[in-house]
Coordinates of C-alpha atoms in Angstrom, one line a residue:
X1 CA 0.0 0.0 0.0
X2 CA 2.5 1.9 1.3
X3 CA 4.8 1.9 -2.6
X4 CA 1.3 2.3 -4.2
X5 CA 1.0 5.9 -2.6
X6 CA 4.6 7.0 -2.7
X7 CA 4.6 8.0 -6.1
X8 CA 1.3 9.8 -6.0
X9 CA 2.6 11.6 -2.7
X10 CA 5.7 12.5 -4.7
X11 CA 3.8 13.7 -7.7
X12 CA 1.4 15.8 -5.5
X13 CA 4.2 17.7 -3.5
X14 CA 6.1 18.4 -7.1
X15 CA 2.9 20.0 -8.3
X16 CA 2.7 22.1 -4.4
X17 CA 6.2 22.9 -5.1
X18 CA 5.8 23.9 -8.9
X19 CA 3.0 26.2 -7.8
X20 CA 5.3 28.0 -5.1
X21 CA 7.6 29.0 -7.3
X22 CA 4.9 30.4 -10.1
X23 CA 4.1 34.5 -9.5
X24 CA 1.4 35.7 -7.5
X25 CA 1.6 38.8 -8.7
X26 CA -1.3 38.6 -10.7
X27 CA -3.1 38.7 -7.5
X28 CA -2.4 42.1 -6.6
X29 CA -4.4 45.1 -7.6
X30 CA -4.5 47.0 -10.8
X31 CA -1.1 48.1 -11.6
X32 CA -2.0 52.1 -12.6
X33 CA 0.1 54.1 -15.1
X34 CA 0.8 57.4 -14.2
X35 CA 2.8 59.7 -17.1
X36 CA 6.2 60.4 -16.7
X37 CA 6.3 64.4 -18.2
X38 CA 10.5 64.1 -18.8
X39 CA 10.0 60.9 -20.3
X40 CA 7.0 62.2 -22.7
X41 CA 9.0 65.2 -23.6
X42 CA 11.8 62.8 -25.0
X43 CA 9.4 61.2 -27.1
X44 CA 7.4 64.1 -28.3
X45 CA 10.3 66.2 -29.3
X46 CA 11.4 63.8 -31.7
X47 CA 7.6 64.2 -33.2
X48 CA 7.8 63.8 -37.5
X49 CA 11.4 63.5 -37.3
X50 CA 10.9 59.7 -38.8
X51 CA 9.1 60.9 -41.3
X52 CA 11.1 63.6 -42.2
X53 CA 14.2 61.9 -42.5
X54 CA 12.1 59.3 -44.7
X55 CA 11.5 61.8 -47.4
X56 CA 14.8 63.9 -47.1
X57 CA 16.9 60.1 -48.2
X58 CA 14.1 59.7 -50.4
X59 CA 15.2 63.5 -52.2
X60 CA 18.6 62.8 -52.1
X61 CA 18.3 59.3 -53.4
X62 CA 17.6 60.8 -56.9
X63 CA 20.4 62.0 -59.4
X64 CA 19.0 65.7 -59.7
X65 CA 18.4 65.6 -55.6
X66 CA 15.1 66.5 -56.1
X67 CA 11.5 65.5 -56.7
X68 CA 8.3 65.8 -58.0
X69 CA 5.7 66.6 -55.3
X70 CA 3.8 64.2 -57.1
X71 CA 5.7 61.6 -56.8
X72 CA 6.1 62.1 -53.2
X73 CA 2.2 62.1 -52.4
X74 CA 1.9 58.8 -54.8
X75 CA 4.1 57.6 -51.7
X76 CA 3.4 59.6 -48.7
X77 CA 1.5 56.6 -47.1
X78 CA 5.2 54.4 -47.3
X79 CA 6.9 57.9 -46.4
X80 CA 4.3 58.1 -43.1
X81 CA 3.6 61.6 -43.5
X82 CA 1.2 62.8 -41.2
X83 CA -0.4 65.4 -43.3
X84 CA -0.2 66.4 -47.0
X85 CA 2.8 66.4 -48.4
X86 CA 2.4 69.7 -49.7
X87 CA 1.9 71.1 -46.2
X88 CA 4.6 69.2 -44.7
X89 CA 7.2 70.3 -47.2
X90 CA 6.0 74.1 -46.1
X91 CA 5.6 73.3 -42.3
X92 CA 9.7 72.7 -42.7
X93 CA 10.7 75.2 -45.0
X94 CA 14.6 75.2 -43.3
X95 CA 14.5 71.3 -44.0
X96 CA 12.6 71.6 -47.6
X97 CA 13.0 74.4 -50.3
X98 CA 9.8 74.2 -52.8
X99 CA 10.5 75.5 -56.8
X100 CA 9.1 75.2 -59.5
X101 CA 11.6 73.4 -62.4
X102 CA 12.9 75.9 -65.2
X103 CA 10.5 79.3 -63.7
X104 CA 7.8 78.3 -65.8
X105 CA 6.9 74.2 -64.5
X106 CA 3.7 73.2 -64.0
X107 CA 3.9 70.6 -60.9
X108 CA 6.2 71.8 -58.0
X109 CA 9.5 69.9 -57.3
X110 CA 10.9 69.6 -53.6
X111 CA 14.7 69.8 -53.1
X112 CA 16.6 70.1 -49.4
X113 CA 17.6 73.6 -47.9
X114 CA 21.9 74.2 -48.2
X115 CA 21.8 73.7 -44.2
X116 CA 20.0 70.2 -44.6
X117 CA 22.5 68.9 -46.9
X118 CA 25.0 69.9 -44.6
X119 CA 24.0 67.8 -41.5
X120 CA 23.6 65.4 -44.6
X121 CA 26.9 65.2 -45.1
X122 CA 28.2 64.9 -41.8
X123 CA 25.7 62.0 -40.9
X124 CA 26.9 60.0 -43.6
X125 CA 30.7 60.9 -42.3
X126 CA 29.5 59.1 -39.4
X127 CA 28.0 55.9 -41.2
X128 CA 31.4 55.6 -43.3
X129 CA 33.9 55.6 -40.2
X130 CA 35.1 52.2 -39.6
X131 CA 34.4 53.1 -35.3
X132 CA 30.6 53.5 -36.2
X133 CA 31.1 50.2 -38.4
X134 CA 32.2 48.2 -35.7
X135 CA 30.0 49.2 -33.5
X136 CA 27.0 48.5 -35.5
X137 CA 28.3 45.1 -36.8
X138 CA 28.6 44.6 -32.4
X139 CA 25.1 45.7 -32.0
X140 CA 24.0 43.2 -34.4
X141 CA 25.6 40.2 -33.3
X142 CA 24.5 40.8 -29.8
X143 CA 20.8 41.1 -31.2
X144 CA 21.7 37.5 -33.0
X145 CA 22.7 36.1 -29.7
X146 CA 19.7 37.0 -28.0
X147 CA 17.4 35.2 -30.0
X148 CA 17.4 31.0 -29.1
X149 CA 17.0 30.1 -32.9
X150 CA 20.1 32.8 -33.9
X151 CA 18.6 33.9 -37.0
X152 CA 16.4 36.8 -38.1
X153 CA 14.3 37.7 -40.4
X154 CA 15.5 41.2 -42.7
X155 CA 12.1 42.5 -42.6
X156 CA 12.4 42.7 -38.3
X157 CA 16.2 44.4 -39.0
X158 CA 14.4 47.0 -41.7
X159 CA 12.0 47.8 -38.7
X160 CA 15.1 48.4 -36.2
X161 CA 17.2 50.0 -38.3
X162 CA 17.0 53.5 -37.3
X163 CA 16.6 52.9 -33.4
X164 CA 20.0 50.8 -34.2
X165 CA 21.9 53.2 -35.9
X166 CA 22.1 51.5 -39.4
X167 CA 22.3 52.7 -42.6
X168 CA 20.1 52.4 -45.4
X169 CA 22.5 49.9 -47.1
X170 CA 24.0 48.3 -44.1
X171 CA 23.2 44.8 -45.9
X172 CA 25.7 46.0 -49.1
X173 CA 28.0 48.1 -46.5
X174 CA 28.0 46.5 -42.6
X175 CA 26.9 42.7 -43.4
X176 CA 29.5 42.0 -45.9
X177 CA 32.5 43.3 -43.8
X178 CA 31.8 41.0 -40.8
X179 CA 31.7 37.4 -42.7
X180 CA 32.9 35.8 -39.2
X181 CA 29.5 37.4 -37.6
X182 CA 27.0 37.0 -39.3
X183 CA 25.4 36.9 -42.8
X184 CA 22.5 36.6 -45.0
X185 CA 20.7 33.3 -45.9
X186 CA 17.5 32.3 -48.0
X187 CA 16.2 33.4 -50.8
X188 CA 12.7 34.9 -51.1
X189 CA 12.5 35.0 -47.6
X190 CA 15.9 36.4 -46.4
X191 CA 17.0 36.4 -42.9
X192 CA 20.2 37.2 -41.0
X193 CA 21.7 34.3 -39.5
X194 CA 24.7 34.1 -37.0
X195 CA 27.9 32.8 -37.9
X196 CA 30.1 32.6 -34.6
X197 CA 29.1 33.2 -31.3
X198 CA 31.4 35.6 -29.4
X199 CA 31.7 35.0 -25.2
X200 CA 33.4 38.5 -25.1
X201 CA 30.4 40.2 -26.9
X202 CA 28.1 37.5 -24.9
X203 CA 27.9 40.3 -21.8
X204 CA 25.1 42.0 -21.1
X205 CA 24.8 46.0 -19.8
X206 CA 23.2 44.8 -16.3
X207 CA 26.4 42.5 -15.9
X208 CA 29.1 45.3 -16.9
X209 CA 27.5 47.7 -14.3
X210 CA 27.9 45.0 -11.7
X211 CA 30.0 45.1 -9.2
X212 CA 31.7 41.8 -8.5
X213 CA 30.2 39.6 -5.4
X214 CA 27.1 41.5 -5.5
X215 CA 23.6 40.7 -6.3
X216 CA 22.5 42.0 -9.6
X217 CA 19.7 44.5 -9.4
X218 CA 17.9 46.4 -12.0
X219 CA 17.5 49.7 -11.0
X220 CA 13.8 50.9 -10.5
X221 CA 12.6 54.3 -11.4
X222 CA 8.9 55.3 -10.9
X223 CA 7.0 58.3 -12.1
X224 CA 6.1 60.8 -9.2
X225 CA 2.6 60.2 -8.4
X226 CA 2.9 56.7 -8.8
X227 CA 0.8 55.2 -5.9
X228 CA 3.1 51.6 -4.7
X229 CA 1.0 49.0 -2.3
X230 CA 2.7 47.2 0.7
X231 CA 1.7 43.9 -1.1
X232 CA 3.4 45.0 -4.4
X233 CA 6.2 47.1 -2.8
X234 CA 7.3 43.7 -1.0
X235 CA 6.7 41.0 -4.1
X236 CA 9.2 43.5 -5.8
X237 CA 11.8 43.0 -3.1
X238 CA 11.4 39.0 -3.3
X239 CA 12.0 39.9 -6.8
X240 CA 14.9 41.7 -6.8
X241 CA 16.5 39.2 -4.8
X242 CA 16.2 36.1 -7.5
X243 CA 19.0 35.3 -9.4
X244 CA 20.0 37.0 -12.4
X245 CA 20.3 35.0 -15.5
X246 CA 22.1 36.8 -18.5
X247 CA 20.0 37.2 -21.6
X248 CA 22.0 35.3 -23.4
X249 CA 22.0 32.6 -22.1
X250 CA 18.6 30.3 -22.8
X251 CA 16.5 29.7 -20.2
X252 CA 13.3 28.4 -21.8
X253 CA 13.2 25.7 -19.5
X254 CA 11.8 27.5 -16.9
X255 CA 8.1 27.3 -16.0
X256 CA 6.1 30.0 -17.8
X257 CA 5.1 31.7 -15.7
X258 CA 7.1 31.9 -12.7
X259 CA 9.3 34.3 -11.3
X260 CA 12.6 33.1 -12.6
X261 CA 11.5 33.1 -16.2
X262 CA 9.7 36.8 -15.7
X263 CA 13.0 38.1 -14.9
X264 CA 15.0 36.6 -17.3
X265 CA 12.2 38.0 -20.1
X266 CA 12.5 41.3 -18.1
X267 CA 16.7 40.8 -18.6
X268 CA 16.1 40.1 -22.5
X269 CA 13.7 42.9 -23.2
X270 CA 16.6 45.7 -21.1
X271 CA 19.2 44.2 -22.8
X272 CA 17.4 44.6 -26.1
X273 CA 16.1 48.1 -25.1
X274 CA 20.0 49.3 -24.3
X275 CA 21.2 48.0 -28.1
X276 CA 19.4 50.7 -29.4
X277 CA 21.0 53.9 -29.6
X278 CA 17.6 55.6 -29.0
X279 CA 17.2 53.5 -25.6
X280 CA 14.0 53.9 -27.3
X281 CA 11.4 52.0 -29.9
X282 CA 7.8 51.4 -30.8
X283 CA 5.9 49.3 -29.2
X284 CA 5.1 46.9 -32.0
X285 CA 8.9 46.7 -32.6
X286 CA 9.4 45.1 -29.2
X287 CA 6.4 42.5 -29.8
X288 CA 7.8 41.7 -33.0
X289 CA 10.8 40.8 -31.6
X290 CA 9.5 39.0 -28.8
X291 CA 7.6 37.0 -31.2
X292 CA 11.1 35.9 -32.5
X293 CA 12.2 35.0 -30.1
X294 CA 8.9 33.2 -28.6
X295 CA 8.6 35.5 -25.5
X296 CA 5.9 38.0 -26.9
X297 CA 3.6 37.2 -24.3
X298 CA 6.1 37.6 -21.9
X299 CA 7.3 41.4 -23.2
X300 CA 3.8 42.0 -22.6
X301 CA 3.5 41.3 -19.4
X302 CA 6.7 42.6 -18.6
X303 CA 5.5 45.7 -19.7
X304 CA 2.4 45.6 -17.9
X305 CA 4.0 44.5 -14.3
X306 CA 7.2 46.1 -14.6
X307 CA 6.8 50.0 -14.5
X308 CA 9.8 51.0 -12.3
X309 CA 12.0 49.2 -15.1
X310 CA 10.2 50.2 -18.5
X311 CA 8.0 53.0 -19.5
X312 CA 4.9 53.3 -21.9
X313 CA 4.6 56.4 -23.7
X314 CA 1.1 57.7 -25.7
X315 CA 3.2 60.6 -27.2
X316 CA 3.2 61.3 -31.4
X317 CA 0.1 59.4 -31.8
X318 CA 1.4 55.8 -30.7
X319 CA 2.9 54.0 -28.1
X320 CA 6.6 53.7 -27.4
X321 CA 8.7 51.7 -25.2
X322 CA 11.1 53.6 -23.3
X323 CA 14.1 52.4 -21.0
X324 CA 14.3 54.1 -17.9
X325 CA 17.8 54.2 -16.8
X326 CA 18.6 55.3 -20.2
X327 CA 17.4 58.8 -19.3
X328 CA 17.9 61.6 -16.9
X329 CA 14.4 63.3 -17.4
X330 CA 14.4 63.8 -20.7
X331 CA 18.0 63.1 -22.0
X332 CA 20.0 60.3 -22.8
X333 CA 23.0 59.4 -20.3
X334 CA 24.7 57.7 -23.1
X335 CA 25.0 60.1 -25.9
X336 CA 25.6 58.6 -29.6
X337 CA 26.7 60.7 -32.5
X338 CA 23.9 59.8 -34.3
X339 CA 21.5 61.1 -32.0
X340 CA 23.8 64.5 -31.5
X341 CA 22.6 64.5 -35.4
X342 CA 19.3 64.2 -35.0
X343 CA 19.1 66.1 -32.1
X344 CA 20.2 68.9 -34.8
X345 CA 17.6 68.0 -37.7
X346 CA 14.7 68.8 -34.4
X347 CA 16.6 72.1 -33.8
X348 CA 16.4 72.8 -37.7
X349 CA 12.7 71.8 -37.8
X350 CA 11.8 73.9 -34.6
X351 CA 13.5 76.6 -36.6
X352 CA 10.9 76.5 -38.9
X353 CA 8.3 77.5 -36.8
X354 CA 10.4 79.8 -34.6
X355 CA 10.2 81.9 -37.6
X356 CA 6.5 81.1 -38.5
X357 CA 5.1 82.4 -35.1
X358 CA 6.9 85.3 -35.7
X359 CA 5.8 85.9 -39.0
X360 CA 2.3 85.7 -37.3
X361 CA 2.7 88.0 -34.6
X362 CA 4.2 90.6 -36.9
X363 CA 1.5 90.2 -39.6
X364 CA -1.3 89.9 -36.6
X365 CA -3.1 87.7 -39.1
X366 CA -2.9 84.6 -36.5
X367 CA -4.9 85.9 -33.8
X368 CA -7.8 84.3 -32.1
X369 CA -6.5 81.3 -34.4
X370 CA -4.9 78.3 -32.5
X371 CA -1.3 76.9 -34.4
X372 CA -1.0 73.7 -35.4
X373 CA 1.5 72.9 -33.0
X374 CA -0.5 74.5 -30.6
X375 CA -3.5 71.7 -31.3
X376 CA -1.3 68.9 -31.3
X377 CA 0.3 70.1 -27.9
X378 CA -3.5 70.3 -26.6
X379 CA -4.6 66.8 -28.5
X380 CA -1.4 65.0 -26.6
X381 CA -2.2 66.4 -23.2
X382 CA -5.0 64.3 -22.9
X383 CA -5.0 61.2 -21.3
X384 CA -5.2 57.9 -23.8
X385 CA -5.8 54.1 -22.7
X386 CA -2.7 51.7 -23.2
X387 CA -4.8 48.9 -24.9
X388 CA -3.6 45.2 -25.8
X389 CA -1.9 44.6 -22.7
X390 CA -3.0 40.8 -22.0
X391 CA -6.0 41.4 -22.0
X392 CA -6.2 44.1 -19.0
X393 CA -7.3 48.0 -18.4
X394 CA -3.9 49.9 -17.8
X395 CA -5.4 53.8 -17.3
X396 CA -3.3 56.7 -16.6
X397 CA -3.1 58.3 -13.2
X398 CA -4.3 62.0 -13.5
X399 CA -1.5 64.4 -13.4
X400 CA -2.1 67.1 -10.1
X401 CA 1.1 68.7 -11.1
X402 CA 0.5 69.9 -14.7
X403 CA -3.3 71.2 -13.2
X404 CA -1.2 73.1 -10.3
X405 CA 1.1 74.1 -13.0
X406 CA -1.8 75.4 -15.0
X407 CA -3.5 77.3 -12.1
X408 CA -0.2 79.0 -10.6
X409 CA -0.1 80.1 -14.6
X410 CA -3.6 81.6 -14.1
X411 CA -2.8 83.3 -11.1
X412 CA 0.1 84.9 -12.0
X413 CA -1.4 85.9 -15.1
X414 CA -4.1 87.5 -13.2
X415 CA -1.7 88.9 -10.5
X416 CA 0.0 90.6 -13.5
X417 CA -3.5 92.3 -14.8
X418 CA -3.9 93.7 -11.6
X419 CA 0.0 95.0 -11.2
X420 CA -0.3 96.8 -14.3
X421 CA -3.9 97.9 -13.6
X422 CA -2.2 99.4 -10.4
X423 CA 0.5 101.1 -12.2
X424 CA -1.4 102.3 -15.0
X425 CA -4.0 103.4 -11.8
X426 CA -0.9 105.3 -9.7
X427 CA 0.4 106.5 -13.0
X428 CA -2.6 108.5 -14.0
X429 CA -2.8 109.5 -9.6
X430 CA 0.4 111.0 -10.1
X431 CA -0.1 112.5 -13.1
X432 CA -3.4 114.0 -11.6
X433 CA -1.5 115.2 -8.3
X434 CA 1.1 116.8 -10.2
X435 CA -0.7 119.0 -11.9
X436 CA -2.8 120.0 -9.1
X437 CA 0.6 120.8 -7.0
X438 CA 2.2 122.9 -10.2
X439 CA -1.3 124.5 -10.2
X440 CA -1.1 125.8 -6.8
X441 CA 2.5 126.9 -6.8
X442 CA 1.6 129.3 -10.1
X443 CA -1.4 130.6 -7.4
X444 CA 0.8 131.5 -4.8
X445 CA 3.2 133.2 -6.9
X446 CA 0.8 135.2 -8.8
X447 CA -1.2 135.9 -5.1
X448 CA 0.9 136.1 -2.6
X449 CA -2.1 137.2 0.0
X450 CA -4.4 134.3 -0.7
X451 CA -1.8 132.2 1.2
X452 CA -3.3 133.8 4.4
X453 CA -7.3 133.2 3.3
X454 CA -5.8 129.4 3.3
X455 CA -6.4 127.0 6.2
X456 CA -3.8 124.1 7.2
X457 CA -5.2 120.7 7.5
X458 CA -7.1 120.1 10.5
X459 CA -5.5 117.4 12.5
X460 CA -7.5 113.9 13.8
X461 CA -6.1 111.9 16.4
X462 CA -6.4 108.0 15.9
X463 CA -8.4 107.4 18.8
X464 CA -11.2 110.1 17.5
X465 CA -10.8 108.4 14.1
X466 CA -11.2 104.7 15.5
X467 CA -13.8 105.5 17.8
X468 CA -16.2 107.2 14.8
X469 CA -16.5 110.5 16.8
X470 CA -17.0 113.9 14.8
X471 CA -14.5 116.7 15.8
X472 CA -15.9 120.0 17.2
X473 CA -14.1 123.1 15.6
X474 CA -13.3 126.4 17.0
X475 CA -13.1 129.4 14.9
X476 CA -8.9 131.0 15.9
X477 CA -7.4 133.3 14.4
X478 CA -5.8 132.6 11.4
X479 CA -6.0 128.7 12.3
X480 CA -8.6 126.3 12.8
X481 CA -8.4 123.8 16.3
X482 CA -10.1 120.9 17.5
X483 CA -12.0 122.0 20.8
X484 CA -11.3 119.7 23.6

């Protein structure tokens, strides 16, 4: 009897012990969002800077470095201009110069400004040094190694490019120079496949910040206002204190859905998050890639559960995936050259508009009439629902700072109506009591005498004045005096 049970017993306390070690964090309460403003501003200020670059490689691509601005509405939709492309081309007149071909053409063509094909030219001095080379050909062998099937598909690397600092021909430029990484297999459905793993490259960013005989933490970062329960605050201790297991090593062999394998996913997704030079992507980027590598669930709910790590952004009309400890409010700690370059394409575009509001408040035609910018500023301030998170409500927390920011706005405005209501008030008093003094020094020049038909002010004491009592007067001579 006894042998009959022993294997059930020992079944039974494998499955107790199996559940132990899967989360209970799904148990807690609704994890809420609040916004991060610094974090939002690093997203937003980067807003049709994708798009722009888009069409200003799609204008230099051509021999005469211009185009047709119907050829670049037949593809504005592939371009992802957010408007017309006639109004974009004039939103960013520094960027794009508008003529028509000869004096006398019929369609309008679109060339760049002198000062874009400048920061042209210095971007692609930074694409054809052999330090940015390496670099990218690192960046992508580490992506390779993440992945447990080490091989992926060129469609997913044409997504990433730009957040991995790539050029536009890095599979004619980058892939052929590194034949001991990597290179590219299959025919109609091409894919980048790894060629040599390398242990030195095989490090990831949480491990190279570590100090030796420590315990390997990832550094949380909330937004302020972000409300943290006794019963979450203490599962994310227990949390912190698992192991850490490098992301590139494979750990698929862990249960599904237990703590172990959520932070390995979490390790993964930072590690692919801090190979972008952007620390920075779209959302649909990372679940692409996390349906790769057969963890898109996972990314999910490691975006979902994980808010002091990763960040959620509703900014420019989509959601991005921001790393936290990538950023100091709103700047990046690690600076790239390539982002120092587009960092200077937004100052050129904000130029643009720099000079249109000026234009308006010279010509005074814009009055009473919102800007554009001024209606997309109001259109992102408002809150938006992160949708397609497994399945669960994830709502933003209101923002009290912004609505304090808002009504201290509206008080000092209104404290500065009334300052210059005063002055212009105590102006126009002193105006008025001048006069009236320069009026009566003319009198007693021209009349002497009529000083002594004048009476001095009759003195009040305080206490009369307080107590509401009306002074008696006596008739003097030559004065007049309160009787007592």
């Amino acid at each position: 009897m006894h042998s009959i049970l022993s294997p059930l017993l020992r079944r039974r306390a494998g499955r107790l012990h199996s559940r132990e070690s899967f989360r209970t964090l799904v148990d807690l309460a609704a994890i809420k969002w609040v916004r991060d403003r610094g974090l939002d501003h690093a997203v937003e200020k980067e807003r049709n800077l994708s798009p722009l670059l888009n069409l200003k490689n799609l204008v230099k691509s051509e021999p005469s470095k211009s185009l047709p601005l119907s050829i670049i509405a037949t593809n504005s939709q592939a371009l992802g201009l957010p408007i017309r492309p006639i109004d974009f081309v004039r939103k960013y007149q520094s960027v794009f110069e508008e003529f028509l071909p000869g004096g006398i053409g019929i369609h309008p063509h679109v060339k760049l400004t002198p000062e874009t094909l400048g920061l042209d030219a210095e971007e692609q001095l930074i694409y054809q040094s052999e330090i940015h080379k390496q670099d990218s050909a690192d960046r992508l062998l580490k992506l390779l190694m993440l992945t447990g099937i080490r091989k992926i598909p060129l469609p997913l690397i044409h997504r990433l490019q730009r957040d991995l600092g790539l050029p536009q021909d890095y599979a004619k430029t980058i892939v052929p120079e590194a034949p001991d990484y990597f290179r590219i297999t299959g025919g109609s459905d091409p894919s980048l496949e790894l060629v040599c793993w390398s242990s030195e490259l095989a490090v990831s960013a949480m491990e190279k910040k570590a100090t030796e005989g420590k315990l390997i933490e990832f550094h949380l970062q909330y937004s302020r206002g972000f409300e943290m329960d006794k019963k979450f605050k203490k599962w994310v201790d227990q949390w912190q204190k698992l192991p850490y297991i490098s992301p590139y090593e494979n750990a698929l062999h862990l249960p599904a859905k237990s703590d172990e394998a959520d932070k390995w996913a979490v390790a993964v997704l930072h590690e692919f998050l801090h190979l972008l030079v952007s620390k920075k992507t779209e959302r649909e980027n990372v679940l692409c890639f996390g349906e790769c590598l057969g963890l898109r669930s996972r990314f999910k709910r490691a975006l979902l559960q994980h808010p002091g790590i990763f960040y959620l952004s509703s900014k420019i009309g989509t959601h991005t995936v921001v790393l936290r400890d990538g950023y100091k409010r709103d700047l990046l700690i690690e600076k790239h050259p390539l982002m120092d370059m587009r960092y200077e394409y937004i100052h050129l575009m904000n130029t643009v508009k720099k000079d249109k509001k000026q234009q308006n408040v010279q010509g005074g035609s814009a009055q009473g009439k919102p800007s554009e910018d001024q209606v997309d500023k109001s259109e992102d301030e408002q809150d938006e629902e992160l949708y397609g998170l497994s399945g669960s409500d994830v709502e933003h927390a209101s923002d009290d700072e912004e609505e304090d920011e808002y009504e201290s706005r509206s008080v000092r405005s209104r404290n500065a109506e009334g300052n210059r209501a005063r002055i212009r008030r105590n102006s126009k008093y002193v105006a008025e009591r001048s006069l009236r003094t320069s009026l009566a020094t003319n009198l007693d020049r021209r009349y002497p005498s009529s000083r002594t038909r004048r009476t001095d002010p009759v003195e009040v004491s305080r206490r009369t004045v307080m107590r509401s009592e009306t002074p008696k007067f006596s008739r003097t001579r030559g004065r007049s005096k309160t009787s007592t």
